[in-house]
Structures are given as structure tokens and as C-alpha cells.
Short mmCIF file of C-alpha atoms (C1' of nucleotides) in Angstrom, two decimals:
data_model
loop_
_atom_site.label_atom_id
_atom_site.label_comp_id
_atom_site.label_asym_id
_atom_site.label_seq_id
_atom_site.Cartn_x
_atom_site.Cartn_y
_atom_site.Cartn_z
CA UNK A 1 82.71 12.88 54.65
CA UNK A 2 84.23 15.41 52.36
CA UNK A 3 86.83 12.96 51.17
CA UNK A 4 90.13 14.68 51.50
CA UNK A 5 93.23 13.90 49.30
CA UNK A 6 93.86 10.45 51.26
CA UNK A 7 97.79 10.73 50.65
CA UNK A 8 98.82 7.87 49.70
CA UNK A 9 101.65 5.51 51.32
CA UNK A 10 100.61 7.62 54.47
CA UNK A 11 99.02 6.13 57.45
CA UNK A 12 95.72 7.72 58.20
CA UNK A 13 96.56 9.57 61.21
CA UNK A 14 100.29 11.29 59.52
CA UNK A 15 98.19 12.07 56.40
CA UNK A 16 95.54 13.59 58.78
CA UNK A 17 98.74 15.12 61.15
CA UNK A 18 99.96 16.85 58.13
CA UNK A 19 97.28 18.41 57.09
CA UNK A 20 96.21 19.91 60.60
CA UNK A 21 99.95 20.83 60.89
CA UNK A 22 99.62 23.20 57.95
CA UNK A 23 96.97 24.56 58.34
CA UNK A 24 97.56 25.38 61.35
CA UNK A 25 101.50 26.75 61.05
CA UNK A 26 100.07 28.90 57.84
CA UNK A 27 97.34 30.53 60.49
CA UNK A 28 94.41 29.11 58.42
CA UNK A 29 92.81 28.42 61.76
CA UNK A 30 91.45 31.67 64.08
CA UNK A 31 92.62 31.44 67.42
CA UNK A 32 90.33 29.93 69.88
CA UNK A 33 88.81 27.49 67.22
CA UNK A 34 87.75 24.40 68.24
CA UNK A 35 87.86 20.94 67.04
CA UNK A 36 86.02 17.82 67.91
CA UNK A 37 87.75 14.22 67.38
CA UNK A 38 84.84 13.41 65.31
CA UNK A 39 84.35 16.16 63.31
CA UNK A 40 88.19 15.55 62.15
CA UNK A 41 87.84 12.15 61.97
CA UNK A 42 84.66 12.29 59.32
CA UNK A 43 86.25 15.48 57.57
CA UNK A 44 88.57 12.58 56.69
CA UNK A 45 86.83 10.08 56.25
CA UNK A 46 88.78 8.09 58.80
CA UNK A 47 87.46 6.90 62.13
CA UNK A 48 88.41 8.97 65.69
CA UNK A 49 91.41 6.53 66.98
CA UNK A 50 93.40 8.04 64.16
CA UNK A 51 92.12 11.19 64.67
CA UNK A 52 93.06 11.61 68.53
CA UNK A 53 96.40 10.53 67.78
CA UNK A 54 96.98 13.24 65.50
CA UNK A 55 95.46 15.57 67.67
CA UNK A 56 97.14 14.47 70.48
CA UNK A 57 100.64 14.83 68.35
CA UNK A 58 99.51 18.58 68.07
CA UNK A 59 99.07 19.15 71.25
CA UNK A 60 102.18 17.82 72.48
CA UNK A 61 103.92 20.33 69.90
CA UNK A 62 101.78 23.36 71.48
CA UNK A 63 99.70 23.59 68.44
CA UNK A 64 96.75 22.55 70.33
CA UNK A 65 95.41 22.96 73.50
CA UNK A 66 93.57 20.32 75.27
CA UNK A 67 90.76 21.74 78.03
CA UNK A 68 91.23 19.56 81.45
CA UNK A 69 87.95 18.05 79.97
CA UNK A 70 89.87 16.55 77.08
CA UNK A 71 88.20 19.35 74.66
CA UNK A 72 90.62 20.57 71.46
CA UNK A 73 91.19 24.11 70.38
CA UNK A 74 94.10 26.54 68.99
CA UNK A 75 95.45 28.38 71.51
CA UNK A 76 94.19 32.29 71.97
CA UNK A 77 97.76 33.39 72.71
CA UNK A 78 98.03 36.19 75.83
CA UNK A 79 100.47 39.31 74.71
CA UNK A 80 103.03 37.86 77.06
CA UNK A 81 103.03 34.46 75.59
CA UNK A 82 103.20 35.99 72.21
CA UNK A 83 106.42 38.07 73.78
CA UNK A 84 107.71 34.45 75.15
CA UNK A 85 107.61 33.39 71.25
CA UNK A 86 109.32 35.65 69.96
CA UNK A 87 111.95 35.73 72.08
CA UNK A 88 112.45 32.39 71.66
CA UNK A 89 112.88 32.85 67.87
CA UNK A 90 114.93 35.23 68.26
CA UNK A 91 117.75 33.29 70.42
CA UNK A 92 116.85 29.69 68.13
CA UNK A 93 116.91 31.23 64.79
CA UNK A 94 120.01 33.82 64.56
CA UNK A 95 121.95 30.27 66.19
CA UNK A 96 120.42 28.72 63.49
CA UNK A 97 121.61 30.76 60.66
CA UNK A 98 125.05 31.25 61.88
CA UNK A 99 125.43 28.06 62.01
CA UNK A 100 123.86 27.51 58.07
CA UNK A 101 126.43 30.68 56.84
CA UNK A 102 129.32 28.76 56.27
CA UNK A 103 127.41 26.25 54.56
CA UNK A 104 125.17 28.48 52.46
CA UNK A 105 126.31 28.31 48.59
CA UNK A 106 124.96 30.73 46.11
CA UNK A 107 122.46 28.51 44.32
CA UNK A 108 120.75 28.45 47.64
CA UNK A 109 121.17 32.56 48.38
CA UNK A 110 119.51 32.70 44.74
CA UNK A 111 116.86 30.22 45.78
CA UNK A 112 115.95 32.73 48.86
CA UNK A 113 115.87 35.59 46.22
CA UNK A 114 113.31 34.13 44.28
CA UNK A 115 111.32 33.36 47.47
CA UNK A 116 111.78 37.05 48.86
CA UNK A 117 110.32 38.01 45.38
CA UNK A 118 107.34 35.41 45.36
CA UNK A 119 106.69 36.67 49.07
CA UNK A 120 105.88 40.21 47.89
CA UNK A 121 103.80 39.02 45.43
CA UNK A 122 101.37 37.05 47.85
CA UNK A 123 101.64 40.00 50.12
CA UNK A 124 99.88 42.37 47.41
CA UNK A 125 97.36 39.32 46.12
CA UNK A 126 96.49 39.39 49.84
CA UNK A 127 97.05 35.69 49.82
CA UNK A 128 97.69 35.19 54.51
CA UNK A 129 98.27 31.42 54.43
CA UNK A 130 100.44 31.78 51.32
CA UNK A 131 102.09 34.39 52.20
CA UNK A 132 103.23 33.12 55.74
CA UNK A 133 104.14 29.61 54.06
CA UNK A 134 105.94 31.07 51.93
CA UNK A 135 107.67 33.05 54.23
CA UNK A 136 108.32 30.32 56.97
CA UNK A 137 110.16 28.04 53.96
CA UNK A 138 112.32 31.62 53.04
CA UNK A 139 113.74 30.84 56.83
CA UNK A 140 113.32 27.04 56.92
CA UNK A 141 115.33 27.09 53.32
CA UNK A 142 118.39 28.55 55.34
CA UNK A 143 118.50 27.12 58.56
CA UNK A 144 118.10 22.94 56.94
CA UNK A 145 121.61 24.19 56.07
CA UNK A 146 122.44 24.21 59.64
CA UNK A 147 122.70 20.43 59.64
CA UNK A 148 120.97 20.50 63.30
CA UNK A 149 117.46 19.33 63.14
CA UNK A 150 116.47 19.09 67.32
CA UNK A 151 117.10 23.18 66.96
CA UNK A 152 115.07 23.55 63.64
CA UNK A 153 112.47 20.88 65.40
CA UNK A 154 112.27 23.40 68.42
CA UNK A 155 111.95 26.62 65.97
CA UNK A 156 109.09 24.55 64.05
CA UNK A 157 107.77 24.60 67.19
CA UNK A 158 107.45 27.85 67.84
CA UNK A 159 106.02 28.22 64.61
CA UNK A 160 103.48 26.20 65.09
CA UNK A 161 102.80 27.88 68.54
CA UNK A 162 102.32 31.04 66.66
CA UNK A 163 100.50 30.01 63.75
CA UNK A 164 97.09 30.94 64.88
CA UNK A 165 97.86 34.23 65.74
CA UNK A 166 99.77 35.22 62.70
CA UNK A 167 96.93 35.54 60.67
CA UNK A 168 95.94 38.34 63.14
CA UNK A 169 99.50 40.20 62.14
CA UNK A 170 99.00 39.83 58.72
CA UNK A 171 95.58 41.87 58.82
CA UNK A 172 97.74 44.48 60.40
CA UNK A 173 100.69 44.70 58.50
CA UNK A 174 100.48 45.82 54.82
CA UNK A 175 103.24 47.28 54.15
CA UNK A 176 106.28 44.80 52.61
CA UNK A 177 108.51 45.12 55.33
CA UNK A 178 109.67 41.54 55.33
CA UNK A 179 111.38 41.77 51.93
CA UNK A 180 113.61 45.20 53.38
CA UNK A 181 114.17 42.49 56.57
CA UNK A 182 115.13 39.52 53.83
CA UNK A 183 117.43 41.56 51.40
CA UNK A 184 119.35 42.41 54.78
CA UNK A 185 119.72 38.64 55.45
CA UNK A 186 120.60 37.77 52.10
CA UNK A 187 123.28 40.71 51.41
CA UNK A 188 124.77 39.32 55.17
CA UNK A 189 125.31 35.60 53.82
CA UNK A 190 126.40 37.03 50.43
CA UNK A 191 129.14 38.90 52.68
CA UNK A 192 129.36 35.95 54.88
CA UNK A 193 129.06 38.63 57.70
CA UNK A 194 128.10 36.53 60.73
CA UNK A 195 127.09 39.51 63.51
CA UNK A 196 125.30 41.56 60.52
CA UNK A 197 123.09 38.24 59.40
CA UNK A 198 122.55 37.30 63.23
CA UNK A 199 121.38 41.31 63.67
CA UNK A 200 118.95 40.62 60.74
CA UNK A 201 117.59 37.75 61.73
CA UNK A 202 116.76 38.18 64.98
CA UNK A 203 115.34 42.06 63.61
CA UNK A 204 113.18 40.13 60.71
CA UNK A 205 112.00 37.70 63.28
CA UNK A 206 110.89 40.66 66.07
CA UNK A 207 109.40 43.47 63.41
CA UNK A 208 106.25 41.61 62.90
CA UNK A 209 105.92 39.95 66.01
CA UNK A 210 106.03 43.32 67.95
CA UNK A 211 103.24 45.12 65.95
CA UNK A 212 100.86 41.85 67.09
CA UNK A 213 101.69 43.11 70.69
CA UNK A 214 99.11 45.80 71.67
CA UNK B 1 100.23 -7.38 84.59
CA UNK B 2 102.15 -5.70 87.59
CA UNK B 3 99.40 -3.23 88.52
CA UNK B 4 101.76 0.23 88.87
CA UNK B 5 100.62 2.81 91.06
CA UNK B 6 97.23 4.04 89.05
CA UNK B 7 97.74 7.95 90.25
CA UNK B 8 94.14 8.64 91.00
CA UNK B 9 92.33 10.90 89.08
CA UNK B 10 94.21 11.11 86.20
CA UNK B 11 92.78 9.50 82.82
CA UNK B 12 95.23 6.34 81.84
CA UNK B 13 97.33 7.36 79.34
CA UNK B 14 98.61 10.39 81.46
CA UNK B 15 99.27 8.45 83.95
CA UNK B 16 101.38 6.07 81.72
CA UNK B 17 102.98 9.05 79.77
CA UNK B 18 104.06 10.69 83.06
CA UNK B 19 105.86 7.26 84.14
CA UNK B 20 107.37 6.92 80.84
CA UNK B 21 108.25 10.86 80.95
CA UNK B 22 110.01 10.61 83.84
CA UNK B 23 111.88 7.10 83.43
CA UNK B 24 113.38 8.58 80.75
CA UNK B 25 114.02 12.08 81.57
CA UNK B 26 115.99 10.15 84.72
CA UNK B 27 117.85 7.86 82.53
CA UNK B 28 116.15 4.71 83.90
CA UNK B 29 116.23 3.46 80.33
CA UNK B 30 119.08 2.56 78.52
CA UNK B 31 119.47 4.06 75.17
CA UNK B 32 118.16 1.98 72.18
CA UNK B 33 115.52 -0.57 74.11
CA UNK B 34 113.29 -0.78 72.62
CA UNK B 35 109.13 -0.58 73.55
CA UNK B 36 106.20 -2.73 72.13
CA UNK B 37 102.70 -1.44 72.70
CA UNK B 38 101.09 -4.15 74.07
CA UNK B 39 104.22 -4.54 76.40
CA UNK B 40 103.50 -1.30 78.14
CA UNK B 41 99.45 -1.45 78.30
CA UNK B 42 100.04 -4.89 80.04
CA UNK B 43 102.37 -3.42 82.81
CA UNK B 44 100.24 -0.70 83.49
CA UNK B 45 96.96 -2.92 83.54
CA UNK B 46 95.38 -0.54 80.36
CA UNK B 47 94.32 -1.39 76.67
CA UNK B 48 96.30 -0.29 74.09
CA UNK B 49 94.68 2.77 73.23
CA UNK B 50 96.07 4.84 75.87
CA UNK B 51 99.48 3.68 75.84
CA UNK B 52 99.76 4.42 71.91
CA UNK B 53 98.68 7.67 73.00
CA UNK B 54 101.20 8.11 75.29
CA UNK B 55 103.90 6.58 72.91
CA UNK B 56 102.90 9.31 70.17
CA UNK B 57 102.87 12.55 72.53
CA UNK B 58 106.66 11.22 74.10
CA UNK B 59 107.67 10.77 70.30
CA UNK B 60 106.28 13.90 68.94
CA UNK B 61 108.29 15.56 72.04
CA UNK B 62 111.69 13.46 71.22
CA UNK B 63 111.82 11.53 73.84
CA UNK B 64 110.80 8.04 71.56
CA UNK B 65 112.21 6.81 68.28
CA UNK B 66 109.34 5.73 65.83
CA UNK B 67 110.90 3.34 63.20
CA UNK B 68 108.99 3.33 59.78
CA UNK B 69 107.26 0.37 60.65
CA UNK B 70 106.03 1.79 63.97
CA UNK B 71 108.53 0.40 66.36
CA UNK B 72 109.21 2.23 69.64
CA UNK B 73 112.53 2.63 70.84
CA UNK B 74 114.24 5.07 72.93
CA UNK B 75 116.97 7.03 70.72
CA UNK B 76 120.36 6.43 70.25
CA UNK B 77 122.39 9.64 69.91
CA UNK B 78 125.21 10.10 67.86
CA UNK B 79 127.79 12.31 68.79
CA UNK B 80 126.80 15.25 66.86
CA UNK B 81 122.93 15.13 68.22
CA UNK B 82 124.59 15.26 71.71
CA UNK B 83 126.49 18.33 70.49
CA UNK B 84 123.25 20.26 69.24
CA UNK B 85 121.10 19.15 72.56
CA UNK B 86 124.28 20.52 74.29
CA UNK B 87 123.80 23.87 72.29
CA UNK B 88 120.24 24.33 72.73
CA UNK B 89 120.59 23.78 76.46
CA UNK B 90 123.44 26.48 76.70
CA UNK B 91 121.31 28.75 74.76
CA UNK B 92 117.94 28.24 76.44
CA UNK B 93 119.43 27.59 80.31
CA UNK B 94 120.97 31.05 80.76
CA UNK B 95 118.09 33.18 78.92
CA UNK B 96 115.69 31.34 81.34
CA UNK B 97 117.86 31.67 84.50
CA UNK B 98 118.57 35.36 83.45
CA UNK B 99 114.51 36.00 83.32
CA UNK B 100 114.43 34.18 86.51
CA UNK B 101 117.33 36.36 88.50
CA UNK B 102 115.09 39.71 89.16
CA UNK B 103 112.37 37.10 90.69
CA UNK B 104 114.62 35.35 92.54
CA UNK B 105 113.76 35.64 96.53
CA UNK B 106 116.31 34.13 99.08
CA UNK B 107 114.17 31.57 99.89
CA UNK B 108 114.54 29.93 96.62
CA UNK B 109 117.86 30.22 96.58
CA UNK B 110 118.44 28.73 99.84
CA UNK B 111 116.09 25.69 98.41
CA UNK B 112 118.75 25.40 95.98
CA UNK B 113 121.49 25.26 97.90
CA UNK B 114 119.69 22.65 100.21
CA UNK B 115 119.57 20.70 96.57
CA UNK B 116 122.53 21.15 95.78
CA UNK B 117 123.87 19.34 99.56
CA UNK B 118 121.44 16.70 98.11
CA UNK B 119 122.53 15.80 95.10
CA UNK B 120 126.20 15.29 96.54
CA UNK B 121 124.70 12.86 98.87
CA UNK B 122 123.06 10.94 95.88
CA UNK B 123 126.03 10.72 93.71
CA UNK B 124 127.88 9.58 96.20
CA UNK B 125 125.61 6.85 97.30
CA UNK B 126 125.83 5.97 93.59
CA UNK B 127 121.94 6.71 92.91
CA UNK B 128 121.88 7.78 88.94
CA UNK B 129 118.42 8.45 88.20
CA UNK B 130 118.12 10.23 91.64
CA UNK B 131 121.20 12.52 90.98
CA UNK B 132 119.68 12.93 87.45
CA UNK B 133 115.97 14.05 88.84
CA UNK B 134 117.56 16.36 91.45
CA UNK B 135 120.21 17.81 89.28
CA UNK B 136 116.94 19.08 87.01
CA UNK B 137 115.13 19.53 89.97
CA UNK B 138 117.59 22.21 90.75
CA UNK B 139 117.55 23.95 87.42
CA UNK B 140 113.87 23.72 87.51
CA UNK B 141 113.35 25.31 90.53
CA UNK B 142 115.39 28.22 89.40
CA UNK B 143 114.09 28.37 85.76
CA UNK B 144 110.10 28.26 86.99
CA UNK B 145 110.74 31.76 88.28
CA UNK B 146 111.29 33.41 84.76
CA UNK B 147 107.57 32.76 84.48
CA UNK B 148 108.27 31.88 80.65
CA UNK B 149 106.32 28.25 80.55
CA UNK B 150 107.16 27.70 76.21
CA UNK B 151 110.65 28.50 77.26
CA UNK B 152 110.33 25.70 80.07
CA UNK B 153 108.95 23.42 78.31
CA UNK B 154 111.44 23.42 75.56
CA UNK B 155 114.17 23.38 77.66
CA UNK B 156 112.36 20.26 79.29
CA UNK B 157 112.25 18.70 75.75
CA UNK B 158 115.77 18.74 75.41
CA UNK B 159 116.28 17.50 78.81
CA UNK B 160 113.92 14.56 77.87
CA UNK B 161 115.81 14.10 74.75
CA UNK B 162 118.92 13.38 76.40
CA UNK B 163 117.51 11.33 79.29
CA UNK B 164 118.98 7.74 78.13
CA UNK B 165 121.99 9.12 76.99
CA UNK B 166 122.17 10.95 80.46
CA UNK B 167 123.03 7.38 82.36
CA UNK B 168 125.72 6.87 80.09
CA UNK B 169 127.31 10.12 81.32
CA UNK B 170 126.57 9.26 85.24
CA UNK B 171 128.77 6.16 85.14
CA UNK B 172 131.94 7.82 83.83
CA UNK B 173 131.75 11.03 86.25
CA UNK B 174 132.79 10.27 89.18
CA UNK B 175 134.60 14.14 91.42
CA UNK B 176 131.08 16.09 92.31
CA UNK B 177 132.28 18.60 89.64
CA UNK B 178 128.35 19.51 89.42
CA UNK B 179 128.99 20.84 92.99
CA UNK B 180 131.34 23.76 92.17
CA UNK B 181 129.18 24.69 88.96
CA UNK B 182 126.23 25.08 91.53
CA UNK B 183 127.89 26.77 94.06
CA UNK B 184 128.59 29.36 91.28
CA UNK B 185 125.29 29.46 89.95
CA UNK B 186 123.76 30.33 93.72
CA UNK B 187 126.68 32.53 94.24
CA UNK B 188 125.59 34.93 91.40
CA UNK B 189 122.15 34.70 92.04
CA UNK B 190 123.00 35.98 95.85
CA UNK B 191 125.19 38.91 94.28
CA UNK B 192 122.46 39.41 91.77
CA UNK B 193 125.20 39.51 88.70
CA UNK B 194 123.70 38.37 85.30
CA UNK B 195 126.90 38.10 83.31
CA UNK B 196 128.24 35.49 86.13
CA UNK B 197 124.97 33.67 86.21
CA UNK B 198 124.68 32.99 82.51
CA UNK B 199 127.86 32.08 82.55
CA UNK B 200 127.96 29.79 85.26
CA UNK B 201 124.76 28.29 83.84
CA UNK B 202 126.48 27.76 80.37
CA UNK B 203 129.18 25.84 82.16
CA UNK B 204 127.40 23.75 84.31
CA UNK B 205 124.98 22.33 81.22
CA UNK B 206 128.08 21.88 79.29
CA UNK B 207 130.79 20.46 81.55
CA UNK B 208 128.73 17.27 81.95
CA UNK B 209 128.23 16.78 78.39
CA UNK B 210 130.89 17.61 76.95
CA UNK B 211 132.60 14.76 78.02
CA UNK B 212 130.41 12.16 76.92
CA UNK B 213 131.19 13.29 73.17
CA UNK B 214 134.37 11.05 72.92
"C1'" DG C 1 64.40 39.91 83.95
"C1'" DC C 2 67.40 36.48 85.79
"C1'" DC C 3 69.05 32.34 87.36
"C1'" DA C 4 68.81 27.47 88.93
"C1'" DG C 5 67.77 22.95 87.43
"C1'" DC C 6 66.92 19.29 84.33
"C1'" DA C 7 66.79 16.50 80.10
"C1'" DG C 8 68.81 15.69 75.70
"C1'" DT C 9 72.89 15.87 73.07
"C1'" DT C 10 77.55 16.22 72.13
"C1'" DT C 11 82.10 14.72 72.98
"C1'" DG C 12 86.27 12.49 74.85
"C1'" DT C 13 87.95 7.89 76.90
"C1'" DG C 14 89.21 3.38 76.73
"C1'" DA C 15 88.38 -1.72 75.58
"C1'" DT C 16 88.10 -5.01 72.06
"C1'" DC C 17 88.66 -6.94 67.71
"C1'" DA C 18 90.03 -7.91 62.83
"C1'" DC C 19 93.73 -7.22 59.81
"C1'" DA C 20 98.22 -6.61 57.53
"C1'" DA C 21 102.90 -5.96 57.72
"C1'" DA C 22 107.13 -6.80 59.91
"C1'" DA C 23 110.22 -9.61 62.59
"C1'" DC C 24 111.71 -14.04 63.96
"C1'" DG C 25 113.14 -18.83 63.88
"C1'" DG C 26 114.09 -22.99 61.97
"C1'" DC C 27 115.06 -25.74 58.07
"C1'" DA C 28 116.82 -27.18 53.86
"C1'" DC C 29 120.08 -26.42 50.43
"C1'" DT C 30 124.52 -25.07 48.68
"C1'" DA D 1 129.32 -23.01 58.02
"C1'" DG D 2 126.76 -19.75 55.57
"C1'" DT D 3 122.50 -18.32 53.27
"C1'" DG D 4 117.98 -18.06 51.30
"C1'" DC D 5 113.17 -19.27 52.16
"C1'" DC D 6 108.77 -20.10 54.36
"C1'" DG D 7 105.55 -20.59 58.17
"C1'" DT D 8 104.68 -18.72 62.80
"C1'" DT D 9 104.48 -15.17 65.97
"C1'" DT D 10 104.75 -10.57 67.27
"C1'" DT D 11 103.36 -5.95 66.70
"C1'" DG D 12 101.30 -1.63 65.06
"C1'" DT D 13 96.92 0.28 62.74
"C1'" DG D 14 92.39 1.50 62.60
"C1'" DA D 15 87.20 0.63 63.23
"C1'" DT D 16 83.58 0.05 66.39
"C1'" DC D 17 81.25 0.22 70.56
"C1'" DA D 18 79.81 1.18 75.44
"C1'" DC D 19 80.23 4.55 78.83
"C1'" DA D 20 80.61 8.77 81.50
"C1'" DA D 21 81.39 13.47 81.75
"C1'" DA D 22 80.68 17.93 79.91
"C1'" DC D 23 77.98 21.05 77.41
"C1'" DT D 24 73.53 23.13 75.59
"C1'" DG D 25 69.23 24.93 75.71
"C1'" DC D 26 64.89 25.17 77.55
"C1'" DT D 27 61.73 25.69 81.23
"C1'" DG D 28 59.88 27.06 85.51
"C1'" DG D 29 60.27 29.61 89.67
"C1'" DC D 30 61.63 33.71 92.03
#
DNA sequence: GCCAGCAGTTTGTGATCACAAAACGGCACT
DNA sequence: AGTGCCGTTTTGTGATCACAAACTGCTGGC
């Protein structure tokens, strides 16, 4: 019983939910990992009702996958599942931004200038998890503009579905292509050029993914 | 206790989440009821423990409201969620049926039109939560060809989201409009024409819910 | 050397219970 | 008649336990 945080205000299982979310979405779990309800449940320091619920919550999201014996693990995503994902991202999140452009003042363009920057510095500390956080909130920053959260729920999704595996991309790639990709998106919503930001979008969301892919 | 069916097999709370999944993918609850835990475990002859469980997988899927206090109720969409859902089905419904059209063998298309004869007999008989099932039924047969399962499934998310809200649209359509946009759909599957297909896809998830927006 | 079988252990499932917070209902007071 | 208050009831949360199925590893036979 390693006595985690213990949020606060949180009940057991969301504080527990949260945590596995993360860690999870910022690929600080290897594919094919697995969990056991009790293990979680005394890494917490909570019992295993709370802990199966949270687990259970996962699962339903596609962060977890449950063996037809009830056993937990991350998924070990196949090349055309991993194809599947991106695709999807690519249709949810150019909608997404499109639909955040007209809405998308400057203090918020600046705000995804700083993160670009920040981005390239985890890259070259070789910080992973940091360095796809901060790169998920560079995207999540744009599209809460969007005022449509069942589309930015789905796109979490996705996310979360991909997690895992990104840490596997991130080994590969080393050079900072994502802040050529972001600079694109951000001199598109400085234009407020619609077809140019969808374009570089969907191309930031597909130039990592595709390197995973063989 | 009313002792429901008990699908052999299966543990109890997926047997209770796939009854609840499908009452209110159908529309066979109305839109704001609202759920108690004990309720549910009682009419399905389990503890609680399994139908929390299958509370918390619907909910993390959309298809249940959580209050802050932990009350259950189905949600209550406001025009501008029934807008978005709208989007994301006209965004997901063609990319799937596009993956699907190459795959596409006669014999599934003939299945379809035989479904499609169907579901004019059920909305005429006045049968809303069969004309709902069948009317997905339809889609899903056609979509389960594009052999893109995270694509399915979130399509089947949004479906799930707008269940309750779906019986609300039943009762003020009335001309088999859903007819024509099938016939179209089928029509461009036979000719094997993309363009037509998406858009006949596009129109048939829209036309429905577009006019339940005002 | 390999594989089948068996015992011990791990692990998920579901029931039950104690508890606290929220919702409800009635009552008195203004 | 409306409104604030308090006791009762309802309802979700989480811990614990018994149980069965799955997994592990070892052993003996071929």
C-alpha cells in the first residue's frame, strides 16, 4: 500500500480512474501490460469494488481490454487497428478544429505557441509521457474551443486507444517534426484559413502515426 | 423481482448491461427517467454489484447521466447536443459505409433491401423501438463490412447516445421518408458509386434528425 | 526431451453489510 | 398560501467475504 495522493473531494474509484486514465493516454503503460483488480486496488490503498469500477470505466473507453476470463491488460494494438486510429483522428479532429477557428482568439493562438515551444523542449530532455501530454493538451487546447464535447469525448477516445502504443513512436521518432506540423496549424488559425488548418491537422495527426506502422 | 430472461452463460452484469444497452439504443426509455441501483439489481434478480457495473460502463459510453451525487438518469439532450451527435454520425456513417462498399457482395445487399421492406412494415404497424432496432440493424449490417470495429463502435456510441431522444423523433415522423433514403443507399451500393453512397448515407442520418431540432 | 496431469495459488465475480449523503415529506411558522 | 426546517427514507459508496474459474509450476511418465 504505497499510499497514492488520495485526491481529495474525489470518490475512490474517479481518483483511482484518473490516475489510470493518464497514465495510460501519456503511454506510461507498455502495451500488453497487465493489471490485476487487486494489485490496483492495494497500489491505492482502496479495496477492489472501487477498483473494478474504474477498470471497468477503462475498458468501456477501449483503454483496456478485458480477456473473456475477466483478466485486464492494455491493448497490443495490430498495424491495422493502429491504421483504424488514425484515420479516425484524422476525420474527428480537422472537424474539430474547423469548428474551434472561428472561435480561436489570439491569447489562445499564443497559449499554443508557448506549448509548441515547451513540446520541443521535452522532446530533447527525452521526457515520452511529458512530451505526449503535452502534446495531446497543444490539440485538446484548440478543439475545447469547438464548444462540442461528444466529438472531443470520441477523439479522447481515440487517444486513449492509442496511448499504449505511442510510447513505441516516440522511441522512433527523434527528430522535432511535430513543432514544423504545429507552426503550420497555428499560422492557419492566425490566417483563419479553414482548408489550410484542416490540411494540417489531419497531416500533424497522420506523420507520427504512419512511422508506428511497419 | 421479475426474474428477466438470465441469458445463459453470460456473467450478470453483462447480461444486465446488454438489456439496458439495447432498451436504450431502441428508445424504450424516455429521456430523463431516471435509474436507482437497487431498482435495477431487483428486476434482474442480482446484487448490486453488477448492476453498478453495468451503470458505469453505459455512462462512461454516454448512454447514462451520472449526477454529482451519483444519480442515474438517462440524458436529456438539448438542441445543440442533438446537432453534434447529428455531425458525428454524418461524419463517421459515410467513411464506414465507404470502407464497406469494395466488400460489399450482393447478398448483403439484398439482406438490406429485405430490411429495408421490414422496417416499412414496422413503422407502419406503429412499432418504435422495432423500427428503431431495424433501422440500425440496416446500417449495421452494411457498416460491419468495412471491417473497422473502433470505427463501429463509435458510431454505436453515438447511436446509443441518442437512443431516448430517438422515440421522441418516431412519434412526429409519420411518410416512410427512411424508405427513399434506403433505396438510395442500396442503389449506389449496386452501381458501386462512392460519391452517391456517402451522400445518400449523409442524408439518411440527417433527414431524421434534423427535424427533431425545433 | 517433451508433454500431460495435478495441486497450489492467483484472480475475477457477486452477495452482503455498514455508512454517509442526498432526497423527500410533513409540519410548524410567518 | 408560501417557506424554512427536521426527521425519515432512499440511494450510492466502499469494504469484506465466499466461491469458482483460470493460471502456474512442478512432477512423473513416455
Amino acid at each position: 500500500m504505497t499510499d497514492r495522493p488520495q485526491d481529495p473531494g474525489l470518490t475512490a474509484h474517479e481518483s483511482l480512474y484518473r490516475h489510470l486514465r493518464a497514465q495510460i493516454m501519456h503511454g506510461q503503460i507498455e502495451p500488453g501490460a497487465s493489471l490485476t483488480l487487486r494489485g490496483l486496488a492495494e497500489e491505492f490503498g482502496v479495496s477492489m469494488t472501487p477498483a473494478r469500477e474504474a477498470v471497468r470505466r477503462l475498458a468501456a473507453e477501449g483503454a483496456l481490454k478485458l480477456s473473456p476470463s475477466g483478466r485486464v491488460s492494455t491493448p497490443a494494438l495490430a498495424n491495422d487497428r493502429i491504421e483504424e486510429l488514425a484515420a479516425l483522428r484524422s476525420l474527428l479532429e480537422p472537424e474539430l478544429a474547423s469548428r474551434a477557428l472561428p472561435r480561436a482568439h489570439s491569447a489562445l493562438i499564443d497559449r499554443m505557441q508557448d506549448i509548441t515551444v515547451q513540446i520541443d523542449g521535452l522532446m530533447r530532455a527525452g521526457d515520452a509521457a511529458g512530451y505526449i501530454r503535452t502534446n495531446l493538451e497543444f490539440h485538446r487546447n484548440l478543439y475545447l474551443r469547438a464548444q462540442a464535447p461528444a466529438m472531443l469525448a470520441l477523439a479522447e477516445t481515440v487517444w486513449l486507444q492509442l496511448g499504449p502504443t505511442m510510447r513505441a513512436l516516440y522511441a522512433r521518432l527523434r527528430r522535432p517534426s511535430a513543432s514544423e506540423n504545429h507552426n503550420k496549424i497555428i499560422a492557419a488559425l492566425r490566417a483563419g484559413d479553414e482548408a489550410s488548418l484542416r490540411l494540417a491537422v489531419r497531416q500533424d495527426v497522420t506523420s507520427g502515426l504512419r512511422m508506428l506502422m511497419r
